[in-house]
CSV table of C-alpha atoms in Angstrom, one decimal:
chain,number,residue,atom,x,y,z
A,1,MET,CA,144.6,109.5,-78.2
A,2,LYS,CA,144.9,105.6,-77.5
A,3,ARG,CA,147.8,104.0,-75.7
A,4,ASP,CA,149.3,101.3,-77.7
A,5,ALA,CA,152.3,99.3,-77.4
A,6,ASP,CA,153.1,99.5,-80.9
A,7,ASP,CA,152.1,103.3,-80.8
A,8,PRO,CA,155.0,105.3,-82.9
A,9,THR,CA,155.2,107.3,-80.0
A,10,THR,CA,155.5,104.8,-77.7
A,11,THR,CA,158.4,102.7,-79.6
A,12,ARG,CA,159.9,105.8,-80.1
A,13,VAL,CA,160.1,106.6,-76.1
A,14,ARG,CA,161.4,102.8,-75.8
A,15,SER,CA,163.8,103.1,-78.1
A,16,LEU,CA,165.2,106.8,-76.5
A,17,LEU,CA,165.1,105.2,-73.2
A,18,GLU,CA,166.9,101.7,-74.0
A,19,GLU,CA,169.3,103.9,-75.3
A,20,GLY,CA,169.8,106.1,-72.2
A,21,LEU,CA,170.0,102.2,-70.4
A,22,GLU,CA,173.2,101.5,-73.1
A,23,ARG,CA,174.8,104.2,-72.4
A,24,GLU,CA,174.7,104.0,-68.8
A,25,TYR,CA,173.4,106.9,-67.8
A,26,TYR,CA,170.9,105.1,-65.7
A,27,THR,CA,169.7,101.7,-64.1
A,28,ALA,CA,166.3,103.0,-64.4
A,29,ALA,CA,163.1,105.2,-66.1
A,30,VAL,CA,159.8,105.5,-66.7
A,31,ALA,CA,158.4,107.6,-69.1
A,32,VAL,CA,154.3,108.3,-68.9
A,33,ALA,CA,153.1,111.4,-71.1
A,34,GLY,CA,148.8,112.0,-72.1
A,35,THR,CA,146.1,114.8,-71.5
A,36,ALA,CA,143.9,115.1,-68.5
A,37,ASP,CA,142.3,112.2,-69.7
A,38,ALA,CA,144.7,109.3,-70.5
A,39,HIS,CA,148.1,108.2,-70.7
A,40,SER,CA,149.4,107.8,-74.4
A,41,VAL,CA,152.3,107.0,-73.6
A,42,GLU,CA,153.7,104.5,-70.2
A,43,VAL,CA,157.1,103.2,-70.5
A,44,THR,CA,158.9,101.7,-68.0
A,45,VAL,CA,163.1,100.1,-68.8
A,46,GLY,CA,165.9,98.6,-66.3
A,47,GLN,CA,166.1,98.0,-63.4
A,48,GLN,CA,165.9,99.2,-59.1
A,49,SER,CA,170.1,99.4,-59.0
A,50,PRO,CA,172.9,97.8,-60.4
A,51,THR,CA,172.7,94.9,-58.1
A,52,ASP,CA,169.0,94.4,-57.8
A,53,GLU,CA,167.0,93.0,-61.2
A,54,THR,CA,163.7,93.7,-60.1
A,55,PRO,CA,161.6,95.7,-62.6
A,56,VAL,CA,160.9,99.4,-62.4
A,57,GLY,CA,156.9,100.0,-63.2
A,58,LEU,CA,155.2,103.1,-62.5
A,59,GLU,CA,153.9,102.0,-58.9
A,60,THR,CA,157.4,101.9,-58.5
A,61,PRO,CA,158.8,105.1,-56.1
A,62,PHE,CA,162.2,107.4,-57.6
A,63,ASP,CA,163.9,110.8,-56.1
A,64,VAL,CA,162.2,112.8,-58.1
A,65,ALA,CA,164.8,115.9,-56.4
A,66,SER,CA,164.2,118.6,-57.5
A,67,LEU,CA,160.7,118.3,-59.1
A,68,THR,CA,159.6,118.9,-55.2
A,69,LYS,CA,160.5,121.9,-55.9
A,70,PRO,CA,157.2,122.5,-57.8
A,71,ILE,CA,155.1,120.2,-57.2
A,72,VAL,CA,155.4,120.7,-53.1
A,73,THR,CA,156.7,123.1,-52.5
A,74,THR,CA,155.0,125.4,-55.1
A,75,THR,CA,151.4,124.1,-54.9
A,76,ILE,CA,151.2,124.4,-50.9
A,77,LEU,CA,152.3,127.4,-51.1
A,78,PHE,CA,149.7,128.7,-53.2
A,79,ARG,CA,146.8,126.7,-51.7
A,80,LEU,CA,148.2,128.5,-48.3
A,81,LEU,CA,148.0,131.6,-50.8
A,82,GLU,CA,144.1,130.6,-51.8
A,83,ARG,CA,143.0,131.1,-48.8
A,84,GLY,CA,144.6,133.8,-47.3
A,85,ALA,CA,147.2,132.3,-45.5
A,86,LEU,CA,149.7,134.9,-46.9
A,87,THR,CA,150.9,137.0,-49.8
A,88,LEU,CA,153.8,136.6,-52.3
A,89,THR,CA,154.5,140.3,-51.0
A,90,ASP,CA,154.8,139.7,-47.7
A,91,GLU,CA,158.6,139.3,-46.7
A,92,LEU,CA,160.4,136.6,-45.2
A,93,GLY,CA,161.0,138.0,-41.7
A,94,GLU,CA,156.5,138.2,-41.4
A,95,HIS,CA,156.7,134.9,-40.8
A,96,VAL,CA,160.2,133.3,-39.4
A,97,PRO,CA,160.8,134.8,-36.2
A,98,ALA,CA,164.4,133.7,-36.5
A,99,LEU,CA,164.5,136.5,-40.0
A,100,GLU,CA,163.2,139.1,-38.7
A,101,ARG,CA,165.2,141.9,-37.7
A,102,ARG,CA,167.8,140.4,-40.8
A,103,ARG,CA,168.5,141.7,-44.4
A,104,ARG,CA,167.0,138.3,-45.0
A,105,GLY,CA,164.5,138.4,-43.3
A,106,GLU,CA,163.1,141.3,-46.3
A,107,ILE,CA,163.2,139.0,-48.5
A,108,PRO,CA,159.4,138.9,-50.3
A,109,LEU,CA,158.2,135.3,-50.9
A,110,TRP,CA,157.5,135.5,-54.8
A,111,ARG,CA,161.6,136.6,-54.6
A,112,LEU,CA,162.1,133.1,-53.2
A,113,VAL,CA,160.2,131.5,-56.5
A,114,THR,CA,161.4,133.5,-58.7
A,115,HIS,CA,164.9,132.8,-57.9
A,116,THR,CA,166.2,136.6,-57.6
A,117,SER,CA,166.5,136.7,-53.3
A,118,GLY,CA,170.0,137.3,-53.7
A,119,LEU,CA,171.1,134.1,-51.2
A,120,GLN,CA,173.4,131.5,-53.4
A,121,PRO,CA,172.8,128.6,-54.8
A,122,TYR,CA,173.5,126.2,-52.1
A,123,ALA,CA,174.9,125.6,-48.8
A,124,TYR,CA,175.3,122.6,-46.2
A,125,SER,CA,177.1,120.7,-43.4
A,126,ASP,CA,177.7,117.3,-42.8
A,127,GLU,CA,177.2,118.2,-38.9
A,128,TRP,CA,173.8,118.5,-39.4
A,129,ASP,CA,171.5,117.0,-37.5
A,130,GLY,CA,167.9,117.4,-38.5
A,131,VAL,CA,165.6,120.2,-39.7
A,132,ASP,CA,166.5,123.4,-36.1
A,133,ASP,CA,169.6,122.2,-36.4
A,134,ALA,CA,170.7,123.2,-39.7
A,135,LEU,CA,168.3,126.2,-39.5
A,136,ALA,CA,169.7,126.8,-36.9
A,137,ASP,CA,173.6,126.5,-38.9
A,138,LEU,CA,172.4,128.4,-42.5
A,139,TYR,CA,170.2,131.7,-39.9
A,140,ASP,CA,174.0,132.1,-38.6
A,141,ARG,CA,175.9,132.3,-41.8
A,142,GLN,CA,176.3,135.2,-44.8
A,143,LEU,CA,174.1,133.3,-47.8
A,144,PHE,CA,173.6,136.7,-50.1
A,145,ASP,CA,176.4,136.8,-53.3
A,146,ARG,CA,174.1,139.5,-54.4
A,147,ARG,CA,171.3,142.3,-53.9
A,148,ILE,CA,167.8,141.8,-53.4
A,149,GLY,CA,166.2,142.0,-56.7
A,150,ASP,CA,170.0,142.2,-59.0
A,151,GLY,CA,169.3,139.5,-61.3
A,152,TYR,CA,168.4,135.8,-61.9
A,153,VAL,CA,170.6,132.5,-59.5
A,154,TYR,CA,168.5,129.1,-59.0
A,155,SER,CA,169.8,128.0,-55.7
A,156,CYS,CA,167.8,125.3,-53.0
A,157,LEU,CA,168.4,128.1,-50.4
A,158,ASN,CA,164.9,129.5,-51.7
A,159,TYR,CA,163.4,126.7,-50.9
A,160,VAL,CA,164.7,125.6,-47.7
A,161,HIS,CA,163.3,128.9,-46.8
A,162,LEU,CA,161.0,129.0,-48.3
A,163,ALA,CA,159.6,125.9,-46.7
A,164,GLU,CA,160.2,127.2,-42.7
A,165,ALA,CA,157.8,130.0,-43.7
A,166,LEU,CA,154.9,127.4,-44.4
A,167,ARG,CA,155.6,125.4,-41.4
A,168,GLN,CA,155.3,128.4,-39.3
A,169,VAL,CA,152.0,130.2,-41.2
A,170,SER,CA,150.4,126.3,-40.6
A,171,GLY,CA,151.7,125.1,-37.9
A,172,ARG,CA,152.5,122.3,-39.5
A,173,SER,CA,155.0,120.1,-41.2
A,174,LEU,CA,155.9,120.0,-44.9
A,175,ALA,CA,155.1,116.2,-44.7
A,176,ALA,CA,151.9,117.0,-44.1
A,177,LEU,CA,151.2,120.3,-45.0
A,178,ALA,CA,152.2,117.9,-48.8
A,179,GLU,CA,149.7,114.9,-47.7
A,180,GLU,CA,146.4,117.7,-46.9
A,181,HIS,CA,147.5,120.2,-50.2
A,182,VAL,CA,149.4,118.2,-52.8
A,183,PHE,CA,148.8,113.8,-51.9
A,184,GLU,CA,145.8,114.0,-51.5
A,185,PRO,CA,143.9,116.6,-53.4
A,186,ALA,CA,145.7,114.6,-56.9
A,187,GLY,CA,145.4,110.9,-55.6
A,188,MET,CA,148.7,110.9,-55.4
A,189,ASP,CA,148.9,107.5,-52.7
A,190,GLY,CA,151.9,106.0,-53.4
A,191,SER,CA,153.8,109.3,-53.2
A,192,SER,CA,155.9,110.6,-49.4
A,193,ILE,CA,158.2,113.3,-47.9
A,194,GLY,CA,161.8,111.6,-46.3
A,195,PRO,CA,163.4,109.0,-46.1
A,196,TYR,CA,161.1,105.2,-46.1
A,197,ASP,CA,160.9,103.9,-42.6
A,198,ASP,CA,160.5,100.5,-44.7
A,199,PRO,CA,163.7,99.8,-44.9
A,200,ASP,CA,163.0,97.0,-48.9
A,201,PRO,CA,160.0,99.6,-49.8
A,202,GLY,CA,160.9,98.9,-53.7
A,203,VAL,CA,162.7,102.5,-53.9
A,204,VAL,CA,165.0,103.0,-57.1
A,205,GLU,CA,168.6,103.4,-56.0
A,206,THR,CA,170.3,106.3,-56.6
A,207,TYR,CA,174.1,107.5,-56.6
A,208,GLU,CA,175.6,111.1,-54.9
A,209,HIS,CA,178.8,111.9,-55.8
A,210,GLU,CA,179.5,115.3,-55.0
A,211,ARG,CA,179.7,115.0,-50.8
A,212,GLY,CA,180.9,111.3,-50.7
A,213,PHE,CA,177.7,109.4,-50.0
A,214,GLY,CA,177.5,107.3,-52.5
A,215,ALA,CA,174.5,104.7,-53.4
A,216,CYS,CA,170.8,106.4,-51.5
A,217,ARG,CA,168.6,103.1,-51.9
A,218,ASN,CA,166.1,104.5,-48.9
A,219,GLU,CA,167.7,107.5,-48.3
A,220,ILE,CA,166.8,111.6,-49.9
A,221,ASN,CA,169.8,111.5,-52.4
A,222,ASP,CA,170.2,115.4,-51.7
A,223,PRO,CA,172.2,116.0,-49.2
A,224,ILE,CA,170.2,119.2,-48.0
A,225,ALA,CA,166.7,117.2,-47.7
A,226,ASN,CA,168.6,114.5,-46.5
A,227,ALA,CA,169.7,116.2,-43.4
A,228,MET,CA,166.6,118.2,-43.0
A,229,ASN,CA,164.7,115.0,-43.9
A,230,GLY,CA,162.9,115.6,-46.1
A,231,GLU,CA,161.8,118.8,-44.8
A,232,SER,CA,163.9,121.2,-47.0
A,233,GLY,CA,161.5,122.2,-49.8
A,234,ASN,CA,164.0,122.2,-52.0
A,235,ALA,CA,163.9,117.7,-53.0
A,236,GLY,CA,163.0,115.1,-50.5
A,237,LEU,CA,159.7,113.6,-52.4
A,238,PHE,CA,160.0,110.1,-53.3
A,239,ALA,CA,156.7,109.2,-55.5
A,240,PRO,CA,155.9,106.7,-58.7
A,241,ALA,CA,156.0,108.2,-62.2
A,242,ARG,CA,151.9,107.1,-62.2
A,243,ASP,CA,151.9,109.7,-59.5
A,244,VAL,CA,153.3,112.2,-60.2
A,245,ALA,CA,151.2,111.6,-63.3
A,246,ARG,CA,148.1,112.0,-61.9
A,247,TYR,CA,149.5,115.9,-60.1
A,248,ALA,CA,149.8,117.3,-64.4
A,249,GLN,CA,146.6,115.7,-64.8
A,250,THR,CA,144.7,117.5,-62.1
A,251,LEU,CA,146.3,120.2,-62.8
A,252,LEU,CA,145.3,120.4,-67.0
A,253,ALA,CA,141.6,120.0,-65.7
A,254,ASP,CA,142.3,122.7,-62.8
A,255,ALA,CA,143.4,125.1,-65.4
A,256,ASP,CA,139.7,124.4,-67.9
A,257,ALA,CA,138.0,124.4,-64.6
A,258,SER,CA,135.3,126.9,-64.0
A,259,ASP,CA,133.7,126.6,-60.6
A,260,SER,CA,136.4,124.2,-58.4
A,261,SER,CA,139.2,122.4,-58.5
A,262,ARG,CA,141.3,119.8,-56.9
A,263,LEU,CA,145.0,121.2,-56.4
A,264,LEU,CA,144.8,124.6,-57.4
A,265,ALA,CA,141.9,127.5,-59.2
A,266,ALA,CA,142.0,128.6,-62.8
A,267,PRO,CA,143.0,131.8,-61.9
A,268,THR,CA,146.0,130.5,-60.4
A,269,VAL,CA,147.1,128.2,-62.4
A,270,ASP,CA,147.4,131.1,-65.1
A,271,CYS,CA,149.4,132.7,-63.3
A,272,LEU,CA,152.1,130.4,-63.6
A,273,PRO,CA,153.7,130.3,-67.2
A,274,VAL,CA,154.7,134.2,-66.9
A,275,ARG,CA,158.0,134.5,-67.4
A,276,ARG,CA,159.1,136.9,-63.7
A,277,SER,CA,162.8,135.9,-64.0
A,278,GLY,CA,166.0,134.3,-65.9
A,279,THR,CA,167.6,133.7,-68.6
A,280,ASP,CA,166.6,132.2,-73.3
A,281,THR,CA,167.1,129.5,-71.8
A,282,ALA,CA,166.2,129.5,-67.7
A,283,ALA,CA,162.9,131.0,-68.1
A,284,GLN,CA,161.6,131.4,-64.2
A,285,GLY,CA,157.7,131.9,-63.3
A,286,TYR,CA,156.2,131.8,-59.6
A,287,GLY,CA,158.3,127.9,-58.8
A,288,TRP,CA,158.3,126.6,-62.7
A,289,ARG,CA,160.0,127.3,-65.1
A,290,VAL,CA,158.6,128.6,-68.3
A,291,ALA,CA,159.0,127.5,-72.1
A,292,THR,CA,160.9,128.9,-74.0
A,293,GLU,CA,160.9,128.4,-78.1
A,294,LEU,CA,163.7,125.1,-77.5
A,295,ILE,CA,162.5,124.3,-73.9
A,296,PRO,CA,161.1,122.3,-73.4
A,297,ALA,CA,161.3,121.1,-77.0
A,298,PRO,CA,159.8,123.6,-79.6
A,299,GLN,CA,156.5,121.4,-80.4
A,300,TRP,CA,155.3,122.8,-77.3
A,301,SER,CA,153.7,126.1,-76.4
A,302,ASN,CA,154.6,129.1,-74.8
A,303,ARG,CA,152.0,128.7,-71.9
A,304,SER,CA,154.0,125.1,-70.8
A,305,ILE,CA,155.4,124.8,-67.0
A,306,GLY,CA,157.9,122.6,-65.8
A,307,HIS,CA,161.0,121.6,-63.6
A,308,THR,CA,163.5,118.9,-63.5
A,309,GLY,CA,165.3,117.4,-60.7
A,310,PHE,CA,169.0,115.8,-60.5
A,311,THR,CA,168.0,112.5,-60.7
A,312,GLY,CA,167.5,113.0,-63.9
A,313,THR,CA,164.0,113.9,-63.7
A,314,SER,CA,161.4,116.3,-65.8
A,315,LEU,CA,157.9,117.0,-65.4
A,316,TRP,CA,156.8,119.5,-67.9
A,317,ILE,CA,152.8,120.7,-68.7
A,318,ASP,CA,151.2,122.2,-71.7
A,319,LEU,CA,148.5,124.2,-70.4
A,320,GLU,CA,147.8,125.7,-73.7
A,321,ARG,CA,147.5,122.0,-76.0
A,322,GLY,CA,146.7,120.2,-73.0
A,323,ARG,CA,149.1,117.8,-72.4
A,324,PHE,CA,152.1,116.6,-70.3
A,325,ALA,CA,155.4,114.5,-70.1
A,326,CYS,CA,156.6,112.7,-67.1
A,327,LEU,CA,160.2,111.2,-67.1
A,328,LEU,CA,162.1,109.5,-63.8
A,329,THR,CA,164.5,108.3,-64.1
A,330,ASN,CA,168.1,107.2,-61.2
A,331,ALA,CA,171.3,108.8,-61.7
A,332,VAL,CA,173.3,106.1,-60.2
A,333,TYR,CA,176.8,106.0,-62.6
A,334,GLU,CA,178.8,109.2,-62.6
A,335,GLN,CA,176.6,111.7,-63.4
A,336,VAL,CA,176.0,113.0,-66.7
A,337,GLN,CA,174.2,115.8,-68.9
A,338,LEU,CA,170.5,114.5,-69.2
A,339,TYR,CA,170.3,118.0,-71.1
A,340,ARG,CA,169.9,117.5,-74.5
A,341,PHE,CA,168.1,113.6,-73.8
A,342,ARG,CA,165.0,114.8,-72.0
A,343,GLN,CA,164.8,117.5,-75.3
A,344,ARG,CA,165.0,114.7,-77.3
A,345,TYR,CA,162.4,112.9,-75.0
A,346,HIS,CA,159.6,115.9,-74.7
A,347,SER,CA,160.6,116.1,-78.9
A,348,ILE,CA,158.6,112.6,-79.4
A,349,VAL,CA,155.8,114.0,-76.5
A,350,GLY,CA,155.4,117.0,-78.4
A,351,ALA,CA,155.2,116.2,-82.2
A,352,ALA,CA,152.2,113.3,-81.3
A,353,CYS,CA,150.4,115.3,-79.6
A,354,GLY,CA,150.9,118.9,-80.6
């Protein structure tokens, strides 16, 4: 579909994003939608922070929060799986020596990415200083709130433990793995893991409310990822909308590739839009949420995968209809419920591409 500033879909998306500005959901939002070959929608509104009037663009980095889970950590997991470095049935203790003889070490890797590990949703200490310190403290805690496999509970701790397994298997940092297995093959040259070293890189500001961090400009909004310098696996990815779109386009191309792929092999992509756990409103596959009748919107096929982030971000990819929709925002005011707002965005895009 040809991208046109006067296209009805673009006009509707722009109107929606401007409404979000007026309602003070965010100070900045960028929406990109399209197919494996082209963008049909590119809309940017707002500024980098409440006090910085610099306008945002397609290349402006956002803290994408939990989009890190599927885009980075899950992709690395499946890339290593395709290379025979591990299997989804491997138990956590096989790769993390500190958990080898502990109940937590009995969790299969597939239960981490389907959120059926039995681990509680979150744990954090403001005394953590780096990866080793955080992991040592977590290993000393009792983190189970149910038996392994006893139901679905979305947990950031699943990805903290998975990230450590990936580091142990490869002998490399998560940031290095992301560069090799995600950023380079997908052409995400504006993305990075962890806080920015540049004091003024033009990153969109977020605001952390629950633990008193306040404004976060070059730092990760999520407390766990912040304390672990982006190595936690649950959050920590900074990416512009153009890069998130490139990831989606690469995955769409891989889904149709018969002989070669850039991110994941076609049979691997095929296993992603299959419900493995979850609820009627939060169907869960391997690392990705799976579409239901109403999520992300009725016009999306049941072979759609997606995820959201705490800072008001989302990415959905329809593998059957060959389209994607990315929305990046920043949460700088009081935290708001963007659930219906994102549904409206996906309905607009779905109606145009359906």
